[in-house]
RNA sequence: GACCGGGUAGCUCAGUGGUAGAGCAGUGCACUUUUAAUGCACGGGCCGCGGGUUCAAUCCCCGCCCCGGUCACCA
């Protein structure tokens, strides 16, 4: 009696026996007065004497994650997914019916218990049960009580099991929920309007990435799952929604890694009459606010490093940092102006042993050098600013330097967390940039930006000076929960189908 | 996509070219304040899938599937 099938049959036999006793194993309602977590929060610090002096009656419920049996008395461990409390099941204290129910309870079943709180000899907060109700059957054998469920494949594919037995998994998603709430609170309080823009788009724009393709049958048109909401949000700013944000999924048809899921959650927000400097300041306020709201802390341990999210964040010019890192690596001076020239930039990349596409321009090469040499060192929050125009087709150029745009990325814990810029609002220049991207695409760059005529038309009506930012919500949650993989902060990460 | 590691009982893991192991979980008995309860007894396996080598494969070889990690691509 112990293959999985046999254990299932044993559990079903217990279910049938309950029904034979006239117990409905799937009752429609159970009126409880407190969840387990609420009980523990409200009474976890009370002594046995307190509980005798002021009796606390309760009706609660949860999944049975432990049964310790002593014949005529037992302990049932109940969990609501966050906290656990035990119930003392004493034969003398229960009706014959309820003790009969208890005897048919299997590990994993959902039960309700009524009784008063006390502390056992070992000082454990316990419900002295006088009523037991059966609420739902667990037909399948549960993971082990001591080691629990650690197999990451099962944890991701059967997240319900992970959440049921691993309170720390639940905690990650509590934090995630609070992060989303805090982001909304932060933006709402600054007069932002939350909006929703298309997830299915005829042109996948707003980022450099390969999209997923889908098809609308009735219209017989191909559509793309969005890679970013950016171009739609800026259309709204044209329309006079001066502060908008959207928190929703983006889809990118690329490799999967500890930092990439094919669908991921992005916050994008746009603020008229502002520039990227304003957004740096705002980001320095937003990140610690969200951290404090969601976790109560603004310092975090990641891989042995203590990361402080307190403002001000470090600032680093991309070209300057790339030149400095290249100089150090090569042991010979490399200047920013050398990195602005395609031929010399390529020579430097070659000496650094960094492979670059022969078609890449100086800006792309410089960015690659930066990502290869500098990114790994950006542990503390750092704004990397002033990107090459070539790699930023939607950003506004610096007035004093057309090869550089007013753009920054925020790195924390070696991860890119946010990307922001002063929005390019000159339709003539925007059309030119799109055309350059089309040329890149013609040369084989599948991630180059597509032309979006309607977006250019929107700019032709006049986009006020605007700054916009995208924040990778999953990565922010990783940081705040010390998660090493993005899959740990996504409830149902993408998995290959298994037969 | 490439490379490395992994897949053995429901769970967590050992292991070996010759009948498959432990702990927990399960079943039975005892036990009315335990908490990884305890004690005794019992059951439980397509060793990821498919080929090959061999008298014999869970183990060696080849292919495939799934998971993880690193790299590549990206946020």
Coordinates of C-alpha atoms (C1' of nucleotides) in Angstrom, one line a residue:
Chain A
X1 CA 0.0 0.0 0.0
X2 CA 2.2 2.8 -1.1
X3 CA 2.6 3.5 -4.7
X4 CA 1.1 6.8 -5.6
X5 CA -1.9 5.0 -6.9
X6 CA -2.4 3.0 -3.7
X7 CA -2.1 6.1 -1.6
X8 CA -4.7 7.8 -3.7
X9 CA -7.0 4.9 -3.3
X10 CA -6.5 5.0 0.5
X11 CA -7.4 8.7 0.5
X12 CA -10.5 8.0 -1.6
X13 CA -11.5 5.2 0.8
X14 CA -11.3 7.8 3.6
X15 CA -13.5 10.1 1.6
X16 CA -16.0 7.4 1.0
X17 CA -16.1 6.5 4.7
X18 CA -16.8 10.2 5.5
X19 CA -19.8 10.1 3.1
X20 CA -20.9 6.8 4.7
X21 CA -20.9 8.7 8.0
X22 CA -23.2 11.3 6.5
X23 CA -20.5 14.0 6.3
X24 CA -20.5 16.2 3.2
X25 CA -16.8 16.3 2.2
X26 CA -17.3 19.4 0.1
X27 CA -19.5 21.7 2.1
X28 CA -20.4 25.0 0.4
X29 CA -19.6 27.3 3.2
X30 CA -17.6 27.5 6.4
X31 CA -18.0 30.6 8.6
X32 CA -14.7 31.3 10.2
X33 CA -13.9 34.1 12.5
X34 CA -10.2 34.4 11.8
X35 CA -7.6 33.1 9.3
X36 CA -4.6 31.3 10.8
X37 CA -2.4 34.3 10.0
X38 CA -4.8 36.6 11.8
X39 CA -4.9 34.3 14.8
X40 CA -1.1 34.2 15.1
X41 CA -0.8 37.9 14.6
X42 CA -3.4 38.7 17.2
X43 CA -2.5 36.2 19.9
X44 CA 1.0 35.0 19.1
X45 CA 2.5 37.0 21.9
X46 CA 0.0 36.0 24.6
X47 CA 1.1 33.7 27.4
X48 CA -0.8 30.7 28.6
X49 CA -1.9 32.7 31.7
X50 CA -3.3 35.5 29.4
X51 CA -5.2 33.0 27.4
X52 CA -6.7 31.4 30.6
X53 CA -7.7 34.8 32.0
X54 CA -9.2 36.0 28.8
X55 CA -10.5 33.1 26.8
X56 CA -10.1 33.5 23.0
X57 CA -12.7 31.6 21.1
X58 CA -12.1 31.1 17.4
X59 CA -13.2 29.3 14.3
X60 CA -10.5 28.9 11.7
X61 CA -9.5 26.7 8.8
X62 CA -6.6 25.6 6.7
X63 CA -4.7 22.8 5.0
X64 CA -3.5 20.0 7.3
X65 CA 0.3 20.0 7.1
X66 CA 0.9 17.8 10.0
X67 CA -0.8 15.1 12.1
X68 CA 0.8 13.9 15.3
X69 CA -1.3 11.1 16.7
X70 CA -1.4 9.8 20.3
X71 CA -4.4 7.5 20.1
X72 CA -7.1 9.4 22.0
X73 CA -5.4 12.8 21.5
X74 CA -3.7 14.3 18.5
X75 CA -2.3 17.5 17.1
X76 CA -3.3 18.8 13.7
X77 CA -1.1 21.5 12.0
X78 CA -3.2 23.9 10.0
X79 CA -1.8 26.3 7.4
X80 CA -3.3 29.1 5.5
X81 CA -0.3 29.3 3.2
X82 CA 1.4 32.0 5.3
X83 CA 1.2 30.9 8.9
X84 CA 0.6 27.7 10.8
X85 CA -1.2 26.9 14.0
X86 CA -1.8 23.6 15.6
X87 CA -5.1 22.2 17.0
X88 CA -5.3 19.9 19.9
X89 CA -7.7 17.1 19.1
X90 CA -8.8 15.4 22.3
X91 CA -11.4 12.7 22.1
X92 CA -13.2 13.8 25.2
X93 CA -13.6 17.3 23.9
X94 CA -15.3 16.4 20.7
X95 CA -18.5 14.8 19.6
X96 CA -18.3 11.3 18.4
X97 CA -19.1 12.6 14.8
X98 CA -16.3 15.1 14.9
X99 CA -13.7 12.7 16.3
X100 CA -14.8 10.3 13.6
X101 CA -14.2 13.0 11.0
X102 CA -10.7 13.7 12.4
X103 CA -9.7 10.1 12.2
X104 CA -10.4 10.2 8.5
X105 CA -8.3 13.3 7.8
X106 CA -5.3 12.8 5.6
X107 CA -2.2 15.0 5.3
X108 CA -3.2 17.8 2.9
X109 CA -6.9 17.9 3.5
X110 CA -8.6 21.2 4.2
X111 CA -10.4 21.3 7.6
X112 CA -12.1 23.8 9.8
X113 CA -11.7 23.8 13.6
X114 CA -13.6 25.6 16.4
X115 CA -12.2 26.0 19.9
X116 CA -10.3 28.2 22.3
X117 CA -6.7 29.2 22.3
X118 CA -4.3 27.9 24.9
X119 CA -0.6 27.1 25.3
X120 CA 0.6 23.5 25.6
X121 CA 3.3 22.3 28.1
X122 CA 5.8 23.1 25.4
X123 CA 4.4 26.6 25.1
X124 CA 3.0 26.2 21.6
X125 CA 0.0 28.4 20.7
X126 CA -2.8 25.8 20.1
X127 CA -6.5 25.6 19.4
X128 CA -8.3 23.3 21.9
X129 CA -10.8 21.9 19.4
X130 CA -14.4 21.2 20.3
X131 CA -15.5 21.0 16.6
X132 CA -13.9 19.7 13.5
X133 CA -15.4 20.2 10.0
X134 CA -14.2 18.6 6.8
X135 CA -13.9 21.2 4.0
X136 CA -12.1 19.6 1.1
X137 CA -10.3 16.4 0.2
X138 CA -6.6 16.2 -0.9
X139 CA -6.6 13.1 -3.1
X140 CA -2.9 13.2 -3.9
X141 CA 0.0 12.5 -1.6
X142 CA 1.7 15.6 -0.3
X143 CA 5.4 16.6 -0.3
X144 CA 7.3 15.6 2.7
X145 CA 6.9 17.6 5.9
X146 CA 10.5 18.1 6.7
X147 CA 12.4 18.7 3.5
X148 CA 9.3 20.0 1.8
X149 CA 9.1 20.6 -1.9
X150 CA 12.4 21.8 -3.3
X151 CA 12.4 20.4 -6.9
X152 CA 12.3 23.6 -8.9
X153 CA 10.6 22.0 -11.8
X154 CA 7.6 20.9 -9.7
X155 CA 7.6 24.3 -7.8
X156 CA 7.2 26.2 -11.1
X157 CA 4.9 23.8 -12.9
X158 CA 2.7 23.1 -9.9
X159 CA 2.9 26.5 -8.1
X160 CA -0.2 25.6 -6.1
X161 CA 1.9 22.9 -4.3
X162 CA 4.8 25.3 -3.8
X163 CA 2.5 27.9 -2.3
X164 CA 0.7 25.3 -0.1
X165 CA 3.8 24.0 1.6
X166 CA 6.5 26.8 1.3
X167 CA 5.6 29.9 3.2
X168 CA 8.7 31.7 1.8
X169 CA 7.2 31.2 -1.8
X170 CA 4.1 32.9 -0.6
X171 CA 6.1 35.7 1.0
X172 CA 7.7 36.5 -2.4
X173 CA 4.4 37.1 -4.0
X174 CA 3.1 39.1 -1.0
X175 CA 6.1 41.4 -1.6
X176 CA 5.4 41.5 -5.3
X177 CA 1.8 42.5 -4.7
X178 CA 3.0 45.3 -2.4
X179 CA 5.5 46.5 -4.9
X180 CA 2.7 46.9 -7.5
X181 CA 0.5 48.7 -5.0
X182 CA 3.4 51.0 -4.0
X183 CA 4.2 51.9 -7.6
X184 CA 0.6 52.8 -8.2
X185 CA 0.4 54.8 -5.0
X186 CA 3.6 56.7 -5.9
X187 CA 2.4 57.6 -9.4
X188 CA -1.2 58.2 -8.4
X189 CA -0.1 60.6 -5.8
X190 CA 1.8 62.6 -8.4
X191 CA -1.3 63.0 -10.7
X192 CA -0.6 60.1 -13.0
X193 CA -3.5 58.4 -14.8
X194 CA -3.3 54.6 -15.1
X195 CA -4.2 53.5 -18.6
X196 CA -4.3 50.3 -20.6
X197 CA -3.0 50.2 -24.2
X198 CA -3.1 47.4 -26.8
X199 CA -1.3 44.1 -26.1
X200 CA -2.0 43.0 -29.7
X201 CA -0.5 45.5 -32.1
X202 CA -0.2 45.6 -35.9
X203 CA 3.3 47.0 -35.5
X204 CA 5.4 45.8 -32.6
X205 CA 7.2 49.0 -31.6
X206 CA 8.7 50.9 -28.7
X207 CA 11.7 48.6 -28.1
X208 CA 14.4 46.7 -30.0
X209 CA 13.2 43.1 -29.7
X210 CA 11.7 40.3 -31.8
X211 CA 8.0 39.9 -31.2
X212 CA 5.6 37.0 -31.0
X213 CA 3.2 36.8 -33.9
X214 CA -0.4 35.9 -33.8
X215 CA -3.4 36.0 -36.1
X216 CA -6.9 37.4 -36.0
X217 CA -9.2 35.0 -37.8
X218 CA -12.2 37.2 -38.5
X219 CA -10.1 40.1 -39.7
X220 CA -7.6 37.8 -41.3
X221 CA -4.7 39.9 -40.2
X222 CA -1.4 39.1 -38.5
X223 CA -0.9 40.9 -35.2
X224 CA 2.1 41.0 -32.8
X225 CA 2.0 40.7 -29.0
X226 CA 3.5 44.0 -27.8
X227 CA 7.1 44.3 -27.0
X228 CA 6.4 47.7 -25.3
X229 CA 3.5 50.1 -24.7
X230 CA 5.7 53.1 -25.4
X231 CA 4.4 54.4 -28.7
X232 CA 0.7 54.2 -27.5
X233 CA 1.4 55.9 -24.2
X234 CA 3.1 58.8 -26.0
X235 CA 0.1 59.1 -28.3
X236 CA -1.9 59.7 -25.1
X237 CA 0.4 62.5 -24.0
X238 CA -0.2 64.0 -27.5
X239 CA -3.9 63.8 -26.6
X240 CA -3.3 65.8 -23.4
X241 CA -3.0 63.0 -20.8
X242 CA 0.1 64.7 -19.5
X243 CA 1.0 62.0 -17.0
X244 CA 0.2 58.4 -17.8
X245 CA 1.4 55.0 -16.7
X246 CA 0.7 51.4 -17.5
X247 CA 1.7 48.3 -15.6
X248 CA 1.3 45.3 -17.8
X249 CA 2.9 42.4 -19.6
X250 CA 5.4 42.7 -22.5
X251 CA 6.3 39.8 -24.7
X252 CA 9.6 39.3 -26.3
X253 CA 10.5 36.3 -28.5
X254 CA 14.0 35.7 -27.1
X255 CA 16.0 33.4 -25.0
X256 CA 15.0 32.5 -21.5
X257 CA 17.4 33.0 -18.6
X258 CA 17.5 33.7 -14.9
X259 CA 16.7 37.4 -15.8
X260 CA 14.4 36.8 -18.8
X261 CA 10.9 35.4 -19.1
X262 CA 9.1 35.6 -22.5
X263 CA 6.3 37.5 -20.9
X264 CA 7.4 40.0 -18.2
X265 CA 5.8 42.9 -16.4
X266 CA 6.8 46.4 -17.2
X267 CA 5.9 49.7 -15.7
X268 CA 6.1 52.6 -18.2
X269 CA 5.3 56.1 -17.3
X270 CA 5.4 59.4 -19.2
X271 CA 5.4 62.9 -17.8
X272 CA 5.0 66.0 -20.0
X273 CA 7.1 69.1 -19.5
X274 CA 9.9 67.1 -18.0
X275 CA 13.2 65.7 -19.1
X276 CA 15.4 62.7 -18.2
X277 CA 17.0 64.7 -15.4
X278 CA 13.6 65.0 -13.7
X279 CA 13.1 61.3 -14.0
X280 CA 16.5 60.5 -12.4
X281 CA 15.3 62.6 -9.4
X282 CA 11.9 60.9 -9.4
X283 CA 13.4 57.4 -9.7
X284 CA 15.7 58.1 -6.7
X285 CA 12.5 58.8 -4.8
X286 CA 10.4 56.0 -6.2
X287 CA 12.8 53.1 -5.8
X288 CA 13.4 53.6 -2.0
X289 CA 9.7 54.4 -1.5
X290 CA 8.7 51.1 -3.1
X291 CA 11.3 49.2 -1.2
X292 CA 10.2 50.6 2.1
X293 CA 6.5 50.1 1.4
X294 CA 6.9 46.5 0.2
X295 CA 9.5 45.3 2.6
X296 CA 10.1 47.9 5.3
X297 CA 13.8 48.1 4.3
X298 CA 15.9 50.0 1.9
X299 CA 19.1 47.9 2.1
X300 CA 19.4 44.4 0.7
X301 CA 21.9 41.6 0.6
X302 CA 22.6 40.2 -2.9
X303 CA 25.4 37.7 -3.4
X304 CA 27.3 39.0 -0.3
X305 CA 27.0 42.6 -1.3
X306 CA 24.9 45.1 0.7
X307 CA 22.9 47.3 -1.6
X308 CA 21.6 50.6 -0.4
X309 CA 18.6 52.0 -2.2
X310 CA 18.9 55.4 -0.6
X311 CA 19.3 58.4 -2.8
X312 CA 21.4 59.8 -4.3
X313 CA 22.3 57.1 -6.8
X314 CA 25.7 57.0 -8.5
X315 CA 25.8 58.5 -12.0
X316 CA 28.0 57.3 -14.8
X317 CA 28.3 58.6 -18.4
X318 CA 28.2 55.5 -20.7
X319 CA 30.9 56.7 -23.1
X320 CA 33.1 57.9 -20.3
X321 CA 32.7 54.6 -18.4
X322 CA 33.3 52.5 -21.5
X323 CA 36.5 54.5 -22.4
X324 CA 37.8 54.2 -18.8
X325 CA 37.1 50.5 -18.5
X326 CA 38.7 49.9 -22.0
X327 CA 41.8 51.9 -20.9
X328 CA 42.1 49.9 -17.7
X329 CA 41.6 46.6 -19.5
X330 CA 44.1 47.4 -22.3
X331 CA 46.6 49.2 -20.0
X332 CA 46.6 52.0 -22.6
X333 CA 44.6 55.2 -22.9
X334 CA 41.3 55.0 -24.8
X335 CA 39.5 58.2 -25.4
X336 CA 35.8 58.9 -25.7
X337 CA 36.4 60.5 -29.1
X338 CA 38.0 57.2 -30.3
X339 CA 34.8 55.5 -29.3
X340 CA 32.8 57.9 -31.4
X341 CA 34.6 56.8 -34.6
X342 CA 33.4 53.6 -36.2
X343 CA 36.8 52.4 -37.4
X344 CA 38.7 53.2 -34.2
X345 CA 35.9 51.8 -32.0
X346 CA 36.0 48.6 -33.9
X347 CA 39.8 48.4 -33.5
X348 CA 39.4 48.9 -29.8
X349 CA 36.7 46.3 -29.5
X350 CA 39.0 43.9 -31.4
X351 CA 41.9 44.5 -29.0
X352 CA 39.5 43.9 -26.1
X353 CA 38.5 40.6 -27.7
X354 CA 34.9 41.7 -27.9
X355 CA 33.1 40.4 -31.0
X356 CA 31.0 43.1 -32.8
X357 CA 28.9 42.8 -35.9
X358 CA 30.9 44.2 -38.8
X359 CA 27.8 46.4 -39.7
X360 CA 27.6 47.9 -36.2
X361 CA 28.3 51.6 -35.9
X362 CA 30.4 53.4 -33.2
X363 CA 27.4 53.8 -30.9
X364 CA 26.5 50.1 -30.9
X365 CA 30.1 49.1 -30.4
X366 CA 30.6 51.5 -27.5
X367 CA 27.4 50.2 -25.9
X368 CA 28.7 46.6 -26.3
X369 CA 32.0 47.5 -24.7
X370 CA 30.1 49.1 -21.8
X371 CA 27.9 46.1 -21.3
X372 CA 30.8 43.7 -21.5
X373 CA 33.2 45.6 -19.2
X374 CA 31.2 47.7 -16.9
X375 CA 27.7 46.2 -16.3
X376 CA 29.1 43.5 -14.1
X377 CA 30.5 46.1 -11.7
X378 CA 27.2 48.0 -11.2
X379 CA 26.2 46.7 -7.8
X380 CA 24.9 49.8 -6.1
X381 CA 22.2 51.8 -7.8
X382 CA 23.8 53.6 -10.7
X383 CA 22.3 55.8 -13.4
X384 CA 24.2 55.2 -16.7
X385 CA 23.4 58.2 -18.8
X386 CA 24.0 59.8 -22.2
X387 CA 23.6 56.9 -24.7
X388 CA 24.7 57.0 -28.3
X389 CA 21.9 58.2 -30.6
X390 CA 22.4 55.2 -32.8
X391 CA 21.0 52.8 -30.2
X392 CA 18.2 55.0 -29.1
X393 CA 15.8 55.7 -31.9
X394 CA 13.0 57.2 -29.7
X395 CA 15.2 59.4 -27.5
X396 CA 15.9 63.1 -27.9
X397 CA 19.4 64.3 -28.7
X398 CA 21.4 66.5 -26.5
X399 CA 21.3 70.1 -27.7
X400 CA 25.1 70.2 -27.7
X401 CA 25.8 66.8 -29.1
X402 CA 23.6 65.2 -31.8
X403 CA 25.4 61.8 -31.4
X404 CA 24.2 61.5 -27.8
X405 CA 20.7 61.3 -26.5
X406 CA 19.2 62.3 -23.1
X407 CA 18.8 58.8 -21.8
X408 CA 19.7 56.8 -18.8
X409 CA 19.4 53.2 -17.6
X410 CA 19.3 52.4 -13.9
X411 CA 21.4 49.4 -12.8
X412 CA 21.1 47.8 -9.4
X413 CA 22.7 44.5 -8.5
X414 CA 24.3 44.1 -11.9
X415 CA 20.8 44.2 -13.5
X416 CA 19.2 46.7 -15.7
X417 CA 16.1 47.8 -13.7
X418 CA 14.9 50.9 -15.6
X419 CA 15.4 52.7 -18.9
X420 CA 14.3 56.3 -19.4
X421 CA 14.8 59.3 -21.7
X422 CA 13.7 62.6 -22.9
X423 CA 11.3 61.7 -25.6
X424 CA 12.1 62.6 -29.2
X425 CA 9.2 64.8 -30.2
X426 CA 10.4 66.2 -33.5
X427 CA 8.4 64.2 -36.2
X428 CA 10.9 65.0 -38.9
X429 CA 13.8 63.7 -36.8
X430 CA 11.7 60.7 -35.7
X431 CA 10.9 59.7 -39.3
X432 CA 14.7 59.9 -40.1
X433 CA 15.5 57.7 -37.1
X434 CA 12.9 55.2 -38.2
X435 CA 14.3 55.2 -41.7
X436 CA 17.8 54.5 -40.2
X437 CA 16.2 51.6 -38.3
X438 CA 14.7 50.3 -41.5
X439 CA 18.1 50.4 -43.0
X440 CA 19.5 48.3 -40.1
X441 CA 16.6 45.9 -40.6
X442 CA 17.4 45.6 -44.3
X443 CA 21.0 44.7 -43.2
X444 CA 19.6 41.8 -41.2
X445 CA 19.0 43.3 -37.7
X446 CA 15.7 41.6 -36.8
X447 CA 15.4 43.7 -33.7
X448 CA 15.7 47.1 -35.4
X449 CA 12.7 49.3 -35.0
X450 CA 9.8 49.2 -37.5
X451 CA 8.3 52.3 -39.1
X452 CA 5.1 53.5 -37.4
X453 CA 3.5 56.1 -39.6
X454 CA 0.6 56.8 -37.2
X455 CA 3.1 57.4 -34.4
X456 CA 4.9 59.9 -36.6
X457 CA 1.6 61.5 -37.4
X458 CA 0.8 61.8 -33.7
X459 CA 4.1 63.6 -33.2
X460 CA 3.2 65.9 -36.1
X461 CA 0.2 67.1 -34.1
X462 CA 2.7 68.1 -31.4
X463 CA 4.1 66.1 -28.4
X464 CA 5.0 68.5 -25.6
X465 CA 8.5 68.1 -24.1
X466 CA 8.1 64.8 -22.3
X467 CA 10.2 62.3 -20.4
X468 CA 9.4 58.6 -20.1
X469 CA 10.6 55.6 -18.2
X470 CA 10.2 51.9 -18.2
X471 CA 10.8 49.8 -15.1
X472 CA 11.3 46.0 -15.1
X473 CA 8.9 45.1 -12.3
X474 CA 10.0 41.4 -12.1
X475 CA 13.6 42.4 -11.7
X476 CA 12.7 45.0 -9.1
X477 CA 10.9 42.3 -7.2
X478 CA 13.9 40.0 -7.6
X479 CA 16.0 42.6 -5.9
X480 CA 13.6 43.2 -3.0
X481 CA 13.1 39.4 -2.4
X482 CA 16.7 38.3 -2.9
X483 CA 15.6 36.0 -5.7
X484 CA 18.3 34.6 -8.0
X485 CA 15.9 33.7 -10.8
X486 CA 13.1 35.7 -12.4
X487 CA 11.1 32.5 -12.3
X488 CA 11.0 32.8 -8.5
X489 CA 9.0 36.0 -8.8
X490 CA 6.6 35.0 -11.5
X491 CA 3.8 32.7 -10.4
X492 CA 3.7 30.7 -13.5
X493 CA 7.0 31.1 -15.4
X494 CA 7.2 29.8 -18.9
X495 CA 7.9 26.1 -19.1
X496 CA 8.2 23.7 -22.0
X497 CA 5.2 21.4 -22.2
X498 CA 6.0 18.0 -20.9
X499 CA 4.2 14.8 -21.9
Chain B
rG1 C1' 21.3 27.7 -30.1
rA2 C1' 26.3 25.8 -27.6
rC3 C1' 28.6 23.8 -23.3
rC4 C1' 28.3 21.8 -18.2
rG5 C1' 25.3 19.4 -14.3
rG6 C1' 20.8 16.7 -13.1
rG7 C1' 16.3 13.1 -13.8
rU8 C1' 16.2 6.4 -8.9
rA9 C1' 9.6 5.2 -4.1
rG10 C1' 4.5 10.4 -3.1
rC11 C1' 8.7 13.9 -1.2
rU12 C1' 14.2 14.6 0.1
rC13 C1' 18.3 11.9 -1.4
rA14 C1' 22.2 7.6 -1.4
rG15 C1' 23.8 3.6 -4.8
rU16 C1' 25.8 -0.5 -8.1
rG17 C1' 27.6 -4.2 -14.9
rG18 C1' 24.7 -9.5 -11.4
rU19 C1' 17.2 -10.0 -7.3
rA20 C1' 17.1 -1.8 -5.8
rG21 C1' 18.5 1.5 -0.6
rA22 C1' 17.6 5.2 3.5
rG23 C1' 14.7 9.0 6.0
rC24 C1' 10.0 11.2 5.8
rA25 C1' 5.2 10.1 3.8
rG26 C1' 1.7 5.4 3.5
rU27 C1' -0.7 0.8 6.1
rG28 C1' -1.4 -1.9 11.0
rC29 C1' -0.8 -1.9 16.4
rA30 C1' 0.3 0.9 21.1
rC31 C1' 0.1 5.8 23.3
rU32 C1' -5.0 11.9 26.1
rU33 C1' 0.1 18.4 25.9
rU34 C1' 3.2 16.6 20.9
rU35 C1' 5.9 19.4 17.5
rA36 C1' 11.0 16.3 12.3
rA37 C1' 6.5 12.9 18.5
rU38 C1' 8.0 7.8 19.9
rG39 C1' 8.2 2.2 19.7
rC40 C1' 7.1 -2.3 16.9
rA41 C1' 5.5 -4.5 12.3
rC42 C1' 4.3 -4.2 7.0
rG43 C1' 3.9 -2.7 2.1
rG44 C1' 5.7 0.4 -1.9
rG45 C1' 10.1 1.2 -8.0
rC46 C1' 9.0 0.9 -16.6
rC47 C1' 16.0 3.7 -11.8
rG48 C1' 13.1 10.1 -17.7
rC49 C1' 12.1 7.8 -23.0
rG50 C1' 14.1 4.9 -27.3
rG51 C1' 18.0 2.2 -29.4
rG52 C1' 22.9 -0.3 -28.9
rU53 C1' 27.0 -3.2 -26.4
rU54 C1' 26.8 -7.5 -23.0
rC55 C1' 25.3 -14.0 -20.8
rA56 C1' 23.3 -9.8 -17.9
rA57 C1' 22.3 -2.5 -18.2
rU58 C1' 19.3 1.7 -13.4
rC59 C1' 24.9 1.7 -14.1
rC60 C1' 28.7 1.6 -20.2
rC61 C1' 27.8 3.8 -25.5
rC62 C1' 24.4 6.7 -29.1
rG63 C1' 19.9 9.5 -29.8
rC64 C1' 15.8 12.1 -27.8
rC65 C1' 12.7 14.6 -23.8
rC66 C1' 12.4 17.7 -19.4
rC67 C1' 14.9 20.7 -15.4
rG68 C1' 18.9 23.8 -13.6
rG69 C1' 23.5 26.6 -14.5
rU70 C1' 26.9 29.3 -17.8
rC71 C1' 27.4 31.6 -22.5
rA72 C1' 25.0 33.9 -26.7
rC73 C1' 20.4 37.4 -27.4
rC74 C1' 17.8 40.8 -24.5
rA75 C1' 14.9 44.0 -20.0

